[in-house]
Short mmCIF file of C-alpha atoms in Angstrom, two decimals:
data_model
loop_
_atom_site.label_atom_id
_atom_site.label_comp_id
_atom_site.label_asym_id
_atom_site.label_seq_id
_atom_site.Cartn_x
_atom_site.Cartn_y
_atom_site.Cartn_z
CA GLU A 1 11.42 -7.82 2.53
CA ASP A 2 13.18 -4.64 3.69
CA GLN A 3 14.50 -4.79 7.26
CA VAL A 4 16.04 -2.23 9.61
CA THR A 5 17.67 -3.07 12.95
CA GLN A 6 18.78 -0.36 15.34
CA SER A 7 21.16 -0.76 18.26
CA PRO A 8 21.37 -0.23 21.10
CA GLU A 9 17.68 -0.10 22.06
CA ALA A 10 18.53 2.43 24.76
CA LEU A 11 21.61 4.50 25.53
CA ARG A 12 22.32 6.64 28.55
CA LEU A 13 25.11 9.22 28.31
CA GLN A 14 26.54 11.93 30.49
CA GLU A 15 26.52 15.41 29.06
CA GLY A 16 29.59 15.77 26.84
CA GLU A 17 30.12 12.01 26.44
CA SER A 18 30.22 11.28 22.69
CA SER A 19 28.84 8.05 21.24
CA SER A 20 27.30 6.44 18.14
CA LEU A 21 23.99 4.83 17.26
CA ASN A 22 23.86 2.00 14.72
CA CYS A 23 21.35 1.22 11.98
CA SER A 24 21.78 -2.02 10.02
CA TYR A 25 19.62 -2.51 6.97
CA THR A 26 18.64 -5.07 4.36
CA VAL A 27 17.02 -3.76 1.20
CA SER A 28 16.95 -5.00 -2.39
CA GLY A 29 18.20 -1.66 -3.65
CA LEU A 30 18.63 1.48 -1.56
CA ARG A 31 17.02 4.69 -2.74
CA GLY A 32 17.73 6.51 0.51
CA LEU A 33 18.36 6.10 4.24
CA PHE A 34 16.70 8.58 6.59
CA TRP A 35 17.32 9.60 10.18
CA TYR A 36 14.58 11.12 12.31
CA ARG A 37 14.37 12.36 15.87
CA GLN A 38 11.17 11.74 17.83
CA ASP A 39 10.20 13.33 21.15
CA PRO A 40 7.62 11.55 23.35
CA GLY A 41 4.07 11.77 21.95
CA LYS A 42 5.16 13.77 18.89
CA GLY A 43 5.75 13.07 15.21
CA PRO A 44 9.24 12.24 13.92
CA GLU A 45 11.38 15.24 12.98
CA PHE A 46 13.47 14.85 9.81
CA LEU A 47 17.25 15.03 10.33
CA PHE A 48 19.17 13.58 7.36
CA THR A 49 18.94 11.71 4.08
CA LEU A 50 21.86 9.60 2.84
CA TYR A 51 21.86 8.14 -0.65
CA SER A 52 25.13 6.33 -1.27
CA ALA A 53 27.91 4.56 0.61
CA GLY A 54 30.56 6.97 1.85
CA GLU A 55 28.16 9.88 2.14
CA GLU A 56 28.20 11.95 5.35
CA LYS A 57 25.83 14.66 6.63
CA GLU A 58 26.25 16.93 9.66
CA LYS A 59 23.93 19.08 11.71
CA GLU A 60 25.10 20.71 14.94
CA ARG A 61 26.29 17.85 17.22
CA LEU A 62 25.01 15.11 14.90
CA LYS A 63 26.84 13.41 12.04
CA ALA A 64 25.36 10.60 9.94
CA THR A 65 27.42 8.20 7.82
CA LEU A 66 26.47 5.41 5.42
CA THR A 67 28.04 2.14 4.26
CA LYS A 68 26.51 -0.56 2.08
CA LYS A 69 25.12 -2.40 5.11
CA GLU A 70 24.72 0.15 7.89
CA SER A 71 24.51 3.74 8.97
CA PHE A 72 25.86 5.44 12.07
CA LEU A 73 24.58 8.51 13.85
CA HIS A 74 27.49 10.03 15.76
CA ILE A 75 26.63 12.38 18.61
CA THR A 76 29.48 14.66 19.69
CA ALA A 77 29.45 16.26 23.15
CA PRO A 78 25.69 15.70 23.63
CA LYS A 79 23.49 17.97 25.73
CA PRO A 80 20.37 17.04 27.72
CA GLU A 81 18.19 18.53 24.95
CA ASP A 82 19.49 15.81 22.60
CA SER A 83 17.51 13.27 24.64
CA ALA A 84 14.95 11.66 22.30
CA THR A 85 14.29 8.50 20.30
CA TYR A 86 16.30 8.38 17.08
CA LEU A 87 14.68 6.49 14.22
CA CYS A 88 16.33 5.11 11.09
CA ALA A 89 14.33 4.29 7.95
CA VAL A 90 15.09 3.00 4.45
CA GLN A 91 13.38 3.61 1.15
CA ALA A 92 13.83 1.00 -1.58
CA LEU A 93 14.38 1.47 -5.28
CA GLY A 94 11.85 0.38 -7.83
CA GLY A 95 8.10 -0.04 -8.00
CA SER A 96 5.53 2.62 -7.31
CA ASN A 97 5.67 2.15 -3.55
CA TYR A 98 7.93 4.71 -1.89
CA LYS A 99 7.24 3.70 1.66
CA LEU A 100 9.68 4.12 4.52
CA THR A 101 10.61 1.00 6.50
CA PHE A 102 11.59 1.98 10.04
CA GLY A 103 13.61 0.39 12.79
CA LYS A 104 12.36 0.38 16.38
CA GLY A 105 14.57 3.29 17.32
CA THR A 106 17.24 4.04 19.93
CA LEU A 107 16.10 5.87 23.06
CA LEU A 108 18.87 8.31 23.98
CA THR A 109 19.00 9.87 27.43
CA VAL A 110 21.62 12.52 28.17
CA ASN A 111 22.09 13.33 31.83
CA PRO A 112 23.38 16.75 32.95
CA ASP B 1 5.84 28.00 6.94
CA ALA B 2 3.15 25.69 8.28
CA GLY B 3 4.17 22.09 8.62
CA VAL B 4 1.97 19.03 8.27
CA THR B 5 -1.20 19.37 10.33
CA GLN B 6 -3.38 16.56 11.64
CA SER B 7 -6.74 16.46 13.36
CA PRO B 8 -7.92 15.57 15.84
CA THR B 9 -5.01 15.45 18.29
CA HIS B 10 -6.57 12.79 20.47
CA LEU B 11 -9.52 10.47 19.98
CA ILE B 12 -11.20 7.88 22.17
CA LYS B 13 -13.48 5.31 20.54
CA THR B 14 -15.06 1.99 21.51
CA ARG B 15 -14.66 -1.33 19.76
CA GLY B 16 -16.69 -1.66 16.56
CA GLN B 17 -16.90 2.08 15.91
CA HIS B 18 -15.56 3.92 12.90
CA VAL B 19 -12.98 6.73 12.88
CA THR B 20 -11.81 9.35 10.37
CA LEU B 21 -8.43 11.04 10.73
CA ARG B 22 -7.45 14.10 8.70
CA CYS B 23 -4.18 15.46 7.36
CA SER B 24 -3.13 18.64 5.56
CA PRO B 25 0.27 18.45 3.87
CA ILE B 26 2.93 21.12 3.64
CA SER B 27 2.00 23.67 0.99
CA GLY B 28 3.26 22.50 -2.39
CA HIS B 29 3.61 18.86 -1.37
CA LYS B 30 1.60 16.48 -3.51
CA SER B 31 2.23 13.16 -1.79
CA VAL B 32 0.80 12.01 1.53
CA SER B 33 1.66 8.83 3.43
CA TRP B 34 0.04 7.33 6.52
CA TYR B 35 1.82 5.35 9.23
CA GLN B 36 0.75 3.59 12.42
CA GLN B 37 3.05 3.66 15.44
CA VAL B 38 2.37 1.51 18.49
CA LEU B 39 4.25 2.13 21.71
CA GLY B 40 7.89 1.06 21.58
CA GLN B 41 7.88 0.41 17.83
CA GLY B 42 8.85 2.37 14.75
CA PRO B 43 6.14 3.69 12.43
CA GLN B 44 4.56 1.12 10.08
CA PHE B 45 3.49 2.10 6.58
CA ILE B 46 -0.24 2.02 5.84
CA PHE B 47 -0.84 3.99 2.61
CA GLN B 48 0.76 6.41 0.19
CA TYR B 49 -1.18 8.73 -2.10
CA TYR B 50 0.08 10.91 -4.92
CA GLU B 51 -2.09 13.09 -7.13
CA LYS B 52 -5.18 11.48 -5.58
CA GLU B 53 -4.10 7.99 -6.59
CA GLU B 54 -3.09 5.21 -4.20
CA ARG B 55 0.61 4.46 -4.86
CA GLY B 56 1.20 1.89 -2.18
CA ARG B 57 -0.48 -0.05 0.59
CA GLY B 58 1.08 -1.73 3.60
CA ASN B 59 0.09 -4.96 5.29
CA PHE B 60 -3.12 -3.72 6.90
CA PRO B 61 -6.64 -5.19 6.67
CA ASP B 62 -9.37 -3.81 4.43
CA ARG B 63 -10.87 -2.07 7.45
CA PHE B 64 -8.28 0.62 6.72
CA SER B 65 -8.94 2.93 3.79
CA ALA B 66 -7.81 6.37 2.72
CA ARG B 67 -8.26 9.00 0.07
CA GLN B 68 -6.62 12.19 -1.12
CA PHE B 69 -8.53 15.27 -2.16
CA PRO B 70 -7.86 17.75 -5.00
CA ASN B 71 -6.19 20.13 -2.51
CA TYR B 72 -3.84 17.22 -1.56
CA SER B 73 -5.25 16.84 1.95
CA SER B 74 -6.04 13.31 3.00
CA GLU B 75 -8.30 11.20 5.21
CA LEU B 76 -7.61 7.86 6.84
CA ASN B 77 -10.66 5.80 7.72
CA VAL B 78 -10.74 2.79 10.01
CA ASN B 79 -13.89 0.68 10.33
CA ALA B 80 -14.89 -1.85 12.98
CA LEU B 81 -12.24 -0.68 15.43
CA LEU B 82 -10.34 -3.26 17.46
CA LEU B 83 -8.41 -2.77 20.70
CA GLY B 84 -5.23 -3.37 18.71
CA ASP B 85 -5.90 -0.30 16.57
CA SER B 86 -4.91 1.88 19.51
CA ALA B 87 -1.81 3.74 18.32
CA LEU B 88 -0.35 7.05 17.17
CA TYR B 89 -1.39 7.63 13.56
CA LEU B 90 1.11 9.70 11.63
CA CYS B 91 0.71 11.54 8.37
CA ALA B 92 3.74 12.51 6.32
CA SER B 93 3.95 14.70 3.26
CA SER B 94 6.57 14.96 0.53
CA LEU B 95 7.02 17.00 -2.60
CA LEU B 96 7.00 13.82 -4.68
CA PRO B 97 6.56 10.20 -3.54
CA TYR B 98 10.28 9.42 -3.40
CA ASN B 99 11.40 12.65 -1.65
CA GLU B 100 12.02 13.21 2.07
CA GLN B 101 8.87 12.72 4.13
CA PHE B 102 7.95 15.29 6.78
CA PHE B 103 5.69 14.14 9.57
CA GLY B 104 2.82 15.77 11.37
CA PRO B 105 2.28 15.65 15.13
CA GLY B 106 0.06 12.58 14.87
CA THR B 107 -3.38 11.60 16.14
CA ARG B 108 -3.43 9.48 19.29
CA LEU B 109 -6.27 6.95 18.94
CA THR B 110 -7.41 4.98 21.96
CA VAL B 111 -9.90 2.14 21.46
CA LEU B 112 -11.71 0.95 24.59
#
């Protein structure tokens, strides 16, 4: 069974204080790893897809990296508007079921 | 471009009732997936449809059913509602089943 574990559960940063969020995964074969941002009461907003170990993607202050066992979301010089829950999900190879398996998320709070 | 739309936004039902949730995918997207998200958890996969056919089903009871229409919109039906069905129900669309999934704003269902 596919599993995704995110850490920490919650992270509080000062504006400008860089940090990383972790996503560890277990999947029989990885088709893709996805990062989403979710604001309270809203649907997840797509950020990145990573397909193979060593791949990196960047968007503004966010950079996602992938190894064979985990992914990191690096946040450089965060701003208060980066406060949200960040969700990681995996999609497995094979079969006709292309579901996403999500972790519980990391709640990021950036204080001004 | 319009994103994924869902209706209604909020819904309050009592135990034992039936509910129908609706989703319109991004124009051109042929695959729709449904997820349930309870507070503090990541979304859990319920169904995926592609070209009006069910492609995958998560670990949910038979009280949950869905269908996809010729215009690729979709409905999620839940019968005999339980208190535990209270959650945010998310619809996601993708070009094809294995592509990135883009989420709608969700329907907040409260069962009293």
